[in-house]
Amino acid sequence: MKTILITAFEPFDGETLNPSWEAVRQLDRRELVGATVIARQLPCAFGQSLTVLQQTIESVQPVMVLAVGQAGGRAEVSVERIGINVDDARIADNCGQQPIDRPIAAEGPAAYFATLPIKAMVAAIREAGIPAAVSQTAGTYVCNHVMYGLLHYLHQHRPQVRGGFIHIPYLPEQAVAHPGQASMSADSVIRALEAALTAALSVEEDIRQTGGATH
Amino acid sequence: MKTILITAFEPFDGETLNPSWEAVRQLDRRELVGATVIARQLPCAFGQSLTVLQQTIESVQPVMVLAVGQAGGRAEVSVERIGINVDDARIADNCGQQPIDRPIAAEGPAAYFATLPIKAMVAAIREAGIPAAVSQTAGTYVCNHVMYGLLHYLHQHRPQVRGGFIHIPYLPEQAVAHPGQASMSADSVIRALEAALTAALSVEEDIRQTGGATH
Amino acid sequence: MKTILITAFEPFDGETLNPSWEAVRQLDRRELVGATVIARQLPCAFGQSLTVLQQTIESVQPVMVLAVGQAGGRAEVSVERIGINVDDARIADNCGQQPIDRPIAAEGPAAYFATLPIKAMVAAIREAGIPAAVSQTAGTYVCNHVMYGLLHYLHQHRPQVRGGFIHIPYLPEQAVAHPGQASMSADSVIRALEAALTAALSVEEDIRQTGGATH
Amino acid sequence: MKTILITAFEPFDGETLNPSWEAVRQLDRRELVGATVIARQLPCAFGQSLTVLQQTIESVQPVMVLAVGQAGGRAEVSVERIGINVDDARIADNCGQQPIDRPIAAEGPAAYFATLPIKAMVAAIREAGIPAAVSQTAGTYVCNHVMYGLLHYLHQHRPQVRGGFIHIPYLPEQAVAHPGQASMSADSVIRALEAALTAALSVEEDIRQTGGATH
């Protein structure tokens, strides 16, 4: 049976958990549309996260890769449109690195678009009753680092494998410590990821549906 | 066994459900700290909501009353501090009424503070892992109308019965139609209300903990 | 010629200026609708602010009092509807006091509505091209302390004098240190206050215009 | 004397003015650091905006191009980091066009980074007392269309000319019709643009200062 790889991150920025891993680990070994889901955790560190990701891809040989990360403060599940070739860290990563305006791949292009059907994924998550939207930026921290690095690696070494990134809100128990910030339960996130993966596995050509931003 | 009354609202403003009723109805007949919970739905209408509430209080004879309503856009469970003596409706209610700057009780005071231990309730909800905060305003629509009307009625007719109001976020399925707005799952809301009611039944004197706003 | 008193606050919470004083001091000695504006600064301290305010009222003998304060993070000029009888300080005031749930006036009512025509003032500010709205809460810090204390004092000692409170955003130079927060130029604030005072002096009965909040 | 070109947009989305043009037109013929500023308005239309821009570049022969647009709802001056190769319109442009997921340049790269010193520009604007930040996305509407199209054109035809994009908030008079939205006075925007252009003309290598986002 073919496999799909879904990754999440370890906690960072003083948090004791990362909602991405709380959700993603519950999808490990799940079967979806004739594929087996393999869930793996990545370190929240520039460089090392991509090393682990690439080793995992070589070991797991997935037909599709979806990376998931925390976007504290966002209210919706965000399906990322694009990863950009820059590290610019507002806070240090878990290894103490804080790069500023450093390319992820010295010879790489400025950006890669996700190769997953992002509009179909957003539509599927919303049909499951979970708020979702296309996001036009994955930031410039480790999440974007992994998104760009994943798409660069797949482009160079495994062009037939599709890849993308999803950002998720805080868990309610995290938002207790972040007054006024939105949150989403792990159950909702899991259902959203199932819907997104199912859509990504089922849809060849993305649907034509607006998901833009005026700015 | 003594009873406590918890109320919620019917849908309004074009919604097909009201998260307050989706959560509150699941608490009906629940036993908490030696009390039986009675859940009732109120119409979303100035005047009529208070008529139904007062009749229900007379029929149920509760030792405590908690009214619950939807605050679309808020990210946290809000325990309201105060109800004020004014109806000022930005949108029409379910009967088409849209009062502007009209007192709720012509001879009533400008406001009533909740007589439930709001700080202890917020603390209990947060301990249950759900984001919560004191709110300094319940607005000027039907929710505030019910909060003020409830406290005015209890003050005049049943001064030994404590009362208060809790605002809750949209459900995730509602937020699908409100891009960028926060939401909270019905399960989280139910756990929050259980924690709040349990605290309200257990605490005589409210705890001393900041819950203020600079503006 | 009759006088109107407008007050502002000294800086607090680590700021080096307070936008309310930057604007208000430029209105000192201005003539508006046949009245002379007297501008005074209040200390940002529970208790002391009201002592100074009351002494100033006795000395200045105004026909109207408008207090102005900073609401960092708000985007609009907020004309406050109501002051409530509680001090609940999230941060210490400039004298190190941080009261929690303490009444401002032990025997006072729960709240006072502003006695200025708040809807006419909002309309006048908006006609001047400055965003403005009615606010349903002045918080529970020194601003609300002054609003409630002012209205309580006028109610008891000078019932023919009308009073109210306006909250204003950060200045642009303050917002530089508060990423993502809204701001408003001193010029815009001054024009807003002139429009508000002019409306307050010209309008006897407030206009009938919605200014409510659903929550 | 050398010239620099600064562009703004005509009104769109039902507005009667565009804050970018209100500010930019006042910089026309201004001299800055030994250069003359030429200000031009672009149509808010996919395709046509780029045609006009390219003709203007050929006619004006600038050493630098800065395009400016409205970002209604943002509180700060945003210096854009990157333009991406996609049109995805949430609303129709002024010609009724509403493309979805259409590349701007069929053979173009996924994105271009601004070639202006964005960190130095943000620092200069903030030193002028105006809130500013790097933005990681210019959206997917006409603003991004112009930013990507500008950088693509310069890359292909005038690689020695530097280019970039700045998004600005609503004007106060616009925000009157957008309750709760931030605004910025035209004076502040003009001072911000002067500071940004001066920095861009003075700085060869951008400064090393964090301007990233975690998501």
PDB file of N, CA and C in Angstrom, chain D residues 55-139:
ATOM      1  N   GLN D  55       5.159  51.576 -19.504  1.00  0.00           N
ATOM      2  CA  GLN D  55       5.299  52.763 -20.367  1.00  0.00           C
ATOM      3  C   GLN D  55       5.895  53.930 -19.582  1.00  0.00           C
ATOM      4  N   THR D  56       5.453  54.069 -18.339  1.00  0.00           N
ATOM      5  CA  THR D  56       5.956  55.169 -17.517  1.00  0.00           C
ATOM      6  C   THR D  56       7.441  54.990 -17.226  1.00  0.00           C
ATOM      7  N   ILE D  57       7.844  53.765 -16.950  1.00  0.00           N
ATOM      8  CA  ILE D  57       9.272  53.507 -16.697  1.00  0.00           C
ATOM      9  C   ILE D  57      10.093  53.882 -17.935  1.00  0.00           C
ATOM     10  N   GLU D  58       9.612  53.492 -19.091  1.00  0.00           N
ATOM     11  CA  GLU D  58      10.358  53.800 -20.322  1.00  0.00           C
ATOM     12  C   GLU D  58      10.426  55.301 -20.555  1.00  0.00           C
ATOM     13  N   SER D  59       9.371  55.987 -20.206  1.00  0.00           N
ATOM     14  CA  SER D  59       9.334  57.430 -20.431  1.00  0.00           C
ATOM     15  C   SER D  59      10.138  58.198 -19.388  1.00  0.00           C
ATOM     16  N   VAL D  60      10.048  57.768 -18.124  1.00  0.00           N
ATOM     17  CA  VAL D  60      10.658  58.517 -17.012  1.00  0.00           C
ATOM     18  C   VAL D  60      12.113  58.132 -16.794  1.00  0.00           C
ATOM     19  N   GLN D  61      12.448  56.899 -17.148  1.00  0.00           N
ATOM     20  CA  GLN D  61      13.829  56.408 -16.971  1.00  0.00           C
ATOM     21  C   GLN D  61      14.325  56.571 -15.522  1.00  0.00           C
ATOM     22  N   PRO D  62      13.594  56.025 -14.577  1.00  0.00           N
ATOM     23  CA  PRO D  62      13.972  56.220 -13.177  1.00  0.00           C
ATOM     24  C   PRO D  62      15.139  55.306 -12.782  1.00  0.00           C
ATOM     25  N   VAL D  63      15.823  55.706 -11.696  1.00  0.00           N
ATOM     26  CA  VAL D  63      16.854  54.831 -11.130  1.00  0.00           C
ATOM     27  C   VAL D  63      16.263  53.908 -10.073  1.00  0.00           C
ATOM     28  N   MET D  64      15.026  54.162  -9.699  1.00  0.00           N
ATOM     29  CA  MET D  64      14.373  53.388  -8.642  1.00  0.00           C
ATOM     30  C   MET D  64      12.870  53.528  -8.813  1.00  0.00           C
ATOM     31  N   VAL D  65      12.124  52.459  -8.510  1.00  0.00           N
ATOM     32  CA  VAL D  65      10.662  52.495  -8.605  1.00  0.00           C
ATOM     33  C   VAL D  65      10.049  51.984  -7.307  1.00  0.00           C
ATOM     34  N   LEU D  66       9.174  52.782  -6.729  1.00  0.00           N
ATOM     35  CA  LEU D  66       8.418  52.344  -5.548  1.00  0.00           C
ATOM     36  C   LEU D  66       6.934  52.450  -5.871  1.00  0.00           C
ATOM     37  N   ALA D  67       6.246  51.330  -5.790  1.00  0.00           N
ATOM     38  CA  ALA D  67       4.793  51.333  -5.977  1.00  0.00           C
ATOM     39  C   ALA D  67       4.136  51.316  -4.605  1.00  0.00           C
ATOM     40  N   VAL D  68       3.016  52.028  -4.494  1.00  0.00           N
ATOM     41  CA  VAL D  68       2.321  52.170  -3.211  1.00  0.00           C
ATOM     42  C   VAL D  68       0.859  51.810  -3.416  1.00  0.00           C
ATOM     43  N   GLY D  69       0.275  51.106  -2.441  1.00  0.00           N
ATOM     44  CA  GLY D  69      -1.128  50.721  -2.545  1.00  0.00           C
ATOM     45  C   GLY D  69      -1.813  50.695  -1.191  1.00  0.00           C
ATOM     46  N   GLN D  70      -3.130  50.627  -1.218  1.00  0.00           N
ATOM     47  CA  GLN D  70      -3.942  50.618  -0.002  1.00  0.00           C
ATOM     48  C   GLN D  70      -4.069  49.215   0.562  1.00  0.00           C
ATOM     49  N   ALA D  71      -3.854  49.079   1.873  1.00  0.00           N
ATOM     50  CA  ALA D  71      -4.117  47.822   2.565  1.00  0.00           C
ATOM     51  C   ALA D  71      -5.117  48.106   3.677  1.00  0.00           C
ATOM     52  N   GLY D  72      -6.384  48.175   3.314  1.00  0.00           N
ATOM     53  CA  GLY D  72      -7.430  48.533   4.273  1.00  0.00           C
ATOM     54  C   GLY D  72      -7.490  47.569   5.439  1.00  0.00           C
ATOM     55  N   GLY D  73      -7.305  48.081   6.622  1.00  0.00           N
ATOM     56  CA  GLY D  73      -7.342  47.248   7.818  1.00  0.00           C
ATOM     57  C   GLY D  73      -5.988  47.114   8.496  1.00  0.00           C
ATOM     58  N   ARG D  74      -4.907  47.259   7.721  1.00  0.00           N
ATOM     59  CA  ARG D  74      -3.591  47.235   8.355  1.00  0.00           C
ATOM     60  C   ARG D  74      -3.393  48.530   9.135  1.00  0.00           C
ATOM     61  N   ALA D  75      -2.635  48.447  10.236  1.00  0.00           N
ATOM     62  CA  ALA D  75      -2.425  49.600  11.114  1.00  0.00           C
ATOM     63  C   ALA D  75      -1.107  50.294  10.835  1.00  0.00           C
ATOM     64  N   GLU D  76      -0.204  49.615  10.132  1.00  0.00           N
ATOM     65  CA  GLU D  76       1.152  50.110   9.940  1.00  0.00           C
ATOM     66  C   GLU D  76       1.429  50.324   8.462  1.00  0.00           C
ATOM     67  N   VAL D  77       2.461  51.097   8.185  1.00  0.00           N
ATOM     68  CA  VAL D  77       3.039  51.124   6.846  1.00  0.00           C
ATOM     69  C   VAL D  77       3.775  49.798   6.661  1.00  0.00           C
ATOM     70  N   SER D  78       3.424  49.058   5.618  1.00  0.00           N
ATOM     71  CA  SER D  78       4.034  47.749   5.376  1.00  0.00           C
ATOM     72  C   SER D  78       4.968  47.833   4.189  1.00  0.00           C
ATOM     73  N   VAL D  79       6.232  47.523   4.414  1.00  0.00           N
ATOM     74  CA  VAL D  79       7.174  47.428   3.317  1.00  0.00           C
ATOM     75  C   VAL D  79       7.194  45.958   2.881  1.00  0.00           C
ATOM     76  N   GLU D  80       6.803  45.714   1.658  1.00  0.00           N
ATOM     77  CA  GLU D  80       6.608  44.345   1.203  1.00  0.00           C
ATOM     78  C   GLU D  80       7.937  43.681   0.852  1.00  0.00           C
ATOM     79  N   ARG D  81       8.051  42.418   1.279  1.00  0.00           N
ATOM     80  CA  ARG D  81       9.272  41.667   1.044  1.00  0.00           C
ATOM     81  C   ARG D  81       9.274  40.989  -0.321  1.00  0.00           C
ATOM     82  N   ILE D  82       8.106  40.544  -0.778  1.00  0.00           N
ATOM     83  CA  ILE D  82       8.065  39.619  -1.916  1.00  0.00           C
ATOM     84  C   ILE D  82       6.771  39.760  -2.706  1.00  0.00           C
ATOM     85  N   GLY D  83       6.887  39.638  -4.023  1.00  0.00           N
ATOM     86  CA  GLY D  83       5.725  39.573  -4.894  1.00  0.00           C
ATOM     87  C   GLY D  83       5.658  38.178  -5.505  1.00  0.00           C
ATOM     88  N   ILE D  84       4.456  37.606  -5.591  1.00  0.00           N
ATOM     89  CA  ILE D  84       4.346  36.218  -6.049  1.00  0.00           C
ATOM     90  C   ILE D  84       3.571  36.117  -7.354  1.00  0.00           C
ATOM     91  N   ASN D  85       3.879  35.072  -8.104  1.00  0.00           N
ATOM     92  CA  ASN D  85       3.409  34.957  -9.486  1.00  0.00           C
ATOM     93  C   ASN D  85       2.009  34.356  -9.576  1.00  0.00           C
ATOM     94  N   VAL D  86       1.042  35.051  -8.991  1.00  0.00           N
ATOM     95  CA  VAL D  86      -0.325  34.561  -9.075  1.00  0.00           C
ATOM     96  C   VAL D  86      -1.304  35.721  -8.893  1.00  0.00           C
ATOM     97  N   ASP D  87      -2.352  35.694  -9.711  1.00  0.00           N
ATOM     98  CA  ASP D  87      -3.506  36.573  -9.524  1.00  0.00           C
ATOM     99  C   ASP D  87      -4.649  35.719  -8.978  1.00  0.00           C
ATOM    100  N   ASP D  88      -5.171  36.099  -7.822  1.00  0.00           N
ATOM    101  CA  ASP D  88      -6.319  35.382  -7.249  1.00  0.00           C
ATOM    102  C   ASP D  88      -7.178  36.446  -6.567  1.00  0.00           C
ATOM    103  N   ALA D  89      -8.213  36.865  -7.276  1.00  0.00           N
ATOM    104  CA  ALA D  89      -8.956  38.075  -6.892  1.00  0.00           C
ATOM    105  C   ALA D  89     -10.205  37.722  -6.091  1.00  0.00           C
ATOM    106  N   ARG D  90     -10.271  38.230  -4.873  1.00  0.00           N
ATOM    107  CA  ARG D  90     -11.451  38.040  -4.030  1.00  0.00           C
ATOM    108  C   ARG D  90     -12.594  38.940  -4.511  1.00  0.00           C
ATOM    109  N   ILE D  91     -12.238  40.066  -5.107  1.00  0.00           N
ATOM    110  CA  ILE D  91     -13.227  40.989  -5.669  1.00  0.00           C
ATOM    111  C   ILE D  91     -12.771  41.359  -7.081  1.00  0.00           C
ATOM    112  N   ALA D  92     -13.728  41.801  -7.885  1.00  0.00           N
ATOM    113  CA  ALA D  92     -13.382  42.185  -9.250  1.00  0.00           C
ATOM    114  C   ALA D  92     -12.548  43.471  -9.243  1.00  0.00           C
ATOM    115  N   ASP D  93     -11.682  43.637 -10.242  1.00  0.00           N
ATOM    116  CA  ASP D  93     -10.932  44.890 -10.355  1.00  0.00           C
ATOM    117  C   ASP D  93     -11.805  45.949 -11.035  1.00  0.00           C
ATOM    118  N   ASN D  94     -11.244  47.115 -11.295  1.00  0.00           N
ATOM    119  CA  ASN D  94     -12.048  48.214 -11.839  1.00  0.00           C
ATOM    120  C   ASN D  94     -12.503  47.974 -13.273  1.00  0.00           C
ATOM    121  N   CYS D  95     -11.982  46.930 -13.924  1.00  0.00           N
ATOM    122  CA  CYS D  95     -12.449  46.557 -15.261  1.00  0.00           C
ATOM    123  C   CYS D  95     -13.364  45.333 -15.213  1.00  0.00           C
ATOM    124  N   GLY D  96     -13.701  44.894 -14.024  1.00  0.00           N
ATOM    125  CA  GLY D  96     -14.587  43.741 -13.902  1.00  0.00           C
ATOM    126  C   GLY D  96     -13.886  42.402 -13.999  1.00  0.00           C
ATOM    127  N   GLN D  97     -12.570  42.416 -14.042  1.00  0.00           N
ATOM    128  CA  GLN D  97     -11.823  41.151 -14.122  1.00  0.00           C
ATOM    129  C   GLN D  97     -11.657  40.537 -12.730  1.00  0.00           C
ATOM    130  N   GLN D  98     -11.810  39.219 -12.625  1.00  0.00           N
ATOM    131  CA  GLN D  98     -11.602  38.541 -11.346  1.00  0.00           C
ATOM    132  C   GLN D  98     -10.884  37.208 -11.573  1.00  0.00           C
ATOM    133  N   PRO D  99      -9.617  37.264 -11.930  1.00  0.00           N
ATOM    134  CA  PRO D  99      -8.882  36.033 -12.213  1.00  0.00           C
ATOM    135  C   PRO D  99      -8.709  35.166 -10.960  1.00  0.00           C
ATOM    136  N   ILE D 100      -8.638  33.870 -11.162  1.00  0.00           N
ATOM    137  CA  ILE D 100      -8.385  32.929 -10.067  1.00  0.00           C
ATOM    138  C   ILE D 100      -7.157  32.089 -10.411  1.00  0.00           C
ATOM    139  N   ASP D 101      -6.165  32.134  -9.549  1.00  0.00           N
ATOM    140  CA  ASP D 101      -4.980  31.281  -9.670  1.00  0.00           C
ATOM    141  C   ASP D 101      -4.360  31.323 -11.063  1.00  0.00           C
ATOM    142  N   ARG D 102      -4.236  32.525 -11.602  1.00  0.00           N
ATOM    143  CA  ARG D 102      -3.653  32.706 -12.926  1.00  0.00           C
ATOM    144  C   ARG D 102      -2.259  33.299 -12.770  1.00  0.00           C
ATOM    145  N   PRO D 103      -1.250  32.729 -13.407  1.00  0.00           N
ATOM    146  CA  PRO D 103       0.096  33.320 -13.304  1.00  0.00           C
ATOM    147  C   PRO D 103       0.118  34.717 -13.913  1.00  0.00           C
ATOM    148  N   ILE D 104       0.933  35.578 -13.338  1.00  0.00           N
ATOM    149  CA  ILE D 104       1.104  36.920 -13.888  1.00  0.00           C
ATOM    150  C   ILE D 104       2.012  36.853 -15.121  1.00  0.00           C
ATOM    151  N   ALA D 105       3.083  36.080 -15.008  1.00  0.00           N
ATOM    152  CA  ALA D 105       3.991  35.855 -16.141  1.00  0.00           C
ATOM    153  C   ALA D 105       4.081  34.347 -16.354  1.00  0.00           C
ATOM    154  N   ALA D 106       3.593  33.909 -17.500  1.00  0.00           N
ATOM    155  CA  ALA D 106       3.460  32.466 -17.726  1.00  0.00           C
ATOM    156  C   ALA D 106       4.782  31.733 -17.530  1.00  0.00           C
ATOM    157  N   GLU D 107       5.862  32.361 -17.935  1.00  0.00           N
ATOM    158  CA  GLU D 107       7.169  31.707 -17.818  1.00  0.00           C
ATOM    159  C   GLU D 107       7.992  32.271 -16.663  1.00  0.00           C
ATOM    160  N   GLY D 108       7.383  33.113 -15.852  1.00  0.00           N
ATOM    161  CA  GLY D 108       8.134  33.768 -14.777  1.00  0.00           C
ATOM    162  C   GLY D 108       8.377  32.849 -13.598  1.00  0.00           C
ATOM    163  N   PRO D 109       9.324  33.210 -12.761  1.00  0.00           N
ATOM    164  CA  PRO D 109       9.573  32.455 -11.532  1.00  0.00           C
ATOM    165  C   PRO D 109       8.403  32.620 -10.551  1.00  0.00           C
ATOM    166  N   ALA D 110       8.391  31.798  -9.498  1.00  0.00           N
ATOM    167  CA  ALA D 110       7.283  31.827  -8.533  1.00  0.00           C
ATOM    168  C   ALA D 110       7.195  33.158  -7.814  1.00  0.00           C
ATOM    169  N   ALA D 111       8.320  33.836  -7.642  1.00  0.00           N
ATOM    170  CA  ALA D 111       8.307  35.077  -6.858  1.00  0.00           C
ATOM    171  C   ALA D 111       9.564  35.890  -7.113  1.00  0.00           C
ATOM    172  N   TYR D 112       9.488  37.153  -6.764  1.00  0.00           N
ATOM    173  CA  TYR D 112      10.658  38.035  -6.718  1.00  0.00           C
ATOM    174  C   TYR D 112      10.703  38.724  -5.359  1.00  0.00           C
ATOM    175  N   PHE D 113      11.891  38.789  -4.786  1.00  0.00           N
ATOM    176  CA  PHE D 113      12.076  39.620  -3.604  1.00  0.00           C
ATOM    177  C   PHE D 113      12.248  41.071  -4.044  1.00  0.00           C
ATOM    178  N   ALA D 114      11.727  42.003  -3.239  1.00  0.00           N
ATOM    179  CA  ALA D 114      11.974  43.424  -3.479  1.00  0.00           C
ATOM    180  C   ALA D 114      13.475  43.647  -3.562  1.00  0.00           C
ATOM    181  N   THR D 115      13.910  44.536  -4.435  1.00  0.00           N
ATOM    182  CA  THR D 115      15.342  44.852  -4.535  1.00  0.00           C
ATOM    183  C   THR D 115      15.686  46.156  -3.825  1.00  0.00           C
ATOM    184  N   LEU D 116      14.709  46.734  -3.153  1.00  0.00           N
ATOM    185  CA  LEU D 116      14.982  47.880  -2.281  1.00  0.00           C
ATOM    186  C   LEU D 116      15.398  47.371  -0.894  1.00  0.00           C
ATOM    187  N   PRO D 117      16.111  48.194  -0.119  1.00  0.00           N
ATOM    188  CA  PRO D 117      16.564  47.778   1.220  1.00  0.00           C
ATOM    189  C   PRO D 117      15.422  47.869   2.232  1.00  0.00           C
ATOM    190  N   ILE D 118      14.590  46.829   2.301  1.00  0.00           N
ATOM    191  CA  ILE D 118      13.328  46.912   3.060  1.00  0.00           C
ATOM    192  C   ILE D 118      13.540  47.124   4.557  1.00  0.00           C
ATOM    193  N   LYS D 119      14.575  46.546   5.119  1.00  0.00           N
ATOM    194  CA  LYS D 119      14.813  46.704   6.557  1.00  0.00           C
ATOM    195  C   LYS D 119      15.231  48.147   6.876  1.00  0.00           C
ATOM    196  N   ALA D 120      16.078  48.712   6.022  1.00  0.00           N
ATOM    197  CA  ALA D 120      16.501  50.104   6.230  1.00  0.00           C
ATOM    198  C   ALA D 120      15.312  51.052   6.057  1.00  0.00           C
ATOM    199  N   MET D 121      14.414  50.707   5.148  1.00  0.00           N
ATOM    200  CA  MET D 121      13.241  51.558   4.940  1.00  0.00           C
ATOM    201  C   MET D 121      12.307  51.504   6.153  1.00  0.00           C
ATOM    202  N   VAL D 122      12.076  50.307   6.666  1.00  0.00           N
ATOM    203  CA  VAL D 122      11.244  50.186   7.874  1.00  0.00           C
ATOM    204  C   VAL D 122      11.877  50.955   9.022  1.00  0.00           C
ATOM    205  N   ALA D 123      13.187  50.803   9.202  1.00  0.00           N
ATOM    206  CA  ALA D 123      13.863  51.503  10.302  1.00  0.00           C
ATOM    207  C   ALA D 123      13.730  53.018  10.145  1.00  0.00           C
ATOM    208  N   ALA D 124      13.857  53.504   8.926  1.00  0.00           N
ATOM    209  CA  ALA D 124      13.771  54.951   8.690  1.00  0.00           C
ATOM    210  C   ALA D 124      12.367  55.478   8.964  1.00  0.00           C
ATOM    211  N   ILE D 125      11.367  54.717   8.565  1.00  0.00           N
ATOM    212  CA  ILE D 125       9.987  55.160   8.807  1.00  0.00           C
ATOM    213  C   ILE D 125       9.712  55.216  10.312  1.00  0.00           C
ATOM    214  N   ARG D 126      10.170  54.188  11.015  1.00  0.00           N
ATOM    215  CA  ARG D 126       9.965  54.155  12.460  1.00  0.00           C
ATOM    216  C   ARG D 126      10.729  55.289  13.148  1.00  0.00           C
ATOM    217  N   GLU D 127      11.923  55.585  12.673  1.00  0.00           N
ATOM    218  CA  GLU D 127      12.664  56.711  13.260  1.00  0.00           C
ATOM    219  C   GLU D 127      11.926  58.033  13.028  1.00  0.00           C
ATOM    220  N   ALA D 128      11.133  58.079  11.968  1.00  0.00           N
ATOM    221  CA  ALA D 128      10.324  59.283  11.718  1.00  0.00           C
ATOM    222  C   ALA D 128       9.059  59.305  12.580  1.00  0.00           C
ATOM    223  N   GLY D 129       8.897  58.290  13.446  1.00  0.00           N
ATOM    224  CA  GLY D 129       7.762  58.285  14.365  1.00  0.00           C
ATOM    225  C   GLY D 129       6.493  57.691  13.795  1.00  0.00           C
ATOM    226  N   ILE D 130       6.619  56.936  12.712  1.00  0.00           N
ATOM    227  CA  ILE D 130       5.444  56.322  12.091  1.00  0.00           C
ATOM    228  C   ILE D 130       5.570  54.804  12.217  1.00  0.00           C
ATOM    229  N   PRO D 131       4.521  54.121  12.687  1.00  0.00           N
ATOM    230  CA  PRO D 131       4.615  52.665  12.803  1.00  0.00           C
ATOM    231  C   PRO D 131       4.785  51.996  11.444  1.00  0.00           C
ATOM    232  N   ALA D 132       5.719  51.052  11.368  1.00  0.00           N
ATOM    233  CA  ALA D 132       6.017  50.375  10.103  1.00  0.00           C
ATOM    234  C   ALA D 132       6.539  48.979  10.396  1.00  0.00           C
ATOM    235  N   ALA D 133       6.406  48.098   9.411  1.00  0.00           N
ATOM    236  CA  ALA D 133       6.899  46.737   9.553  1.00  0.00           C
ATOM    237  C   ALA D 133       7.123  46.143   8.179  1.00  0.00           C
ATOM    238  N   VAL D 134       8.000  45.143   8.122  1.00  0.00           N
ATOM    239  CA  VAL D 134       8.102  44.328   6.917  1.00  0.00           C
ATOM    240  C   VAL D 134       6.841  43.487   6.821  1.00  0.00           C
ATOM    241  N   SER D 135       6.300  43.332   5.633  1.00  0.00           N
ATOM    242  CA  SER D 135       5.182  42.419   5.398  1.00  0.00           C
ATOM    243  C   SER D 135       5.674  41.280   4.519  1.00  0.00           C
ATOM    244  N   GLN D 136       5.210  40.069   4.841  1.00  0.00           N
ATOM    245  CA  GLN D 136       5.654  38.886   4.101  1.00  0.00           C
ATOM    246  C   GLN D 136       4.728  38.553   2.930  1.00  0.00           C
ATOM    247  N   THR D 137       3.636  39.315   2.795  1.00  0.00           N
ATOM    248  CA  THR D 137       2.738  39.060   1.669  1.00  0.00           C
ATOM    249  C   THR D 137       2.070  40.343   1.220  1.00  0.00           C
ATOM    250  N   ALA D 138       2.059  40.557  -0.076  1.00  0.00           N
ATOM    251  CA  ALA D 138       1.350  41.684  -0.672  1.00  0.00           C
ATOM    252  C   ALA D 138      -0.015  41.255  -1.188  1.00  0.00           C
ATOM    253  N   GLY D 139      -0.459  40.064  -0.781  1.00  0.00           N
ATOM    254  CA  GLY D 139      -1.740  39.546  -1.230  1.00  0.00           C
ATOM    255  C   GLY D 139      -1.640  38.923  -2.607  1.00  0.00           C
TER     256      GLY D 139
END
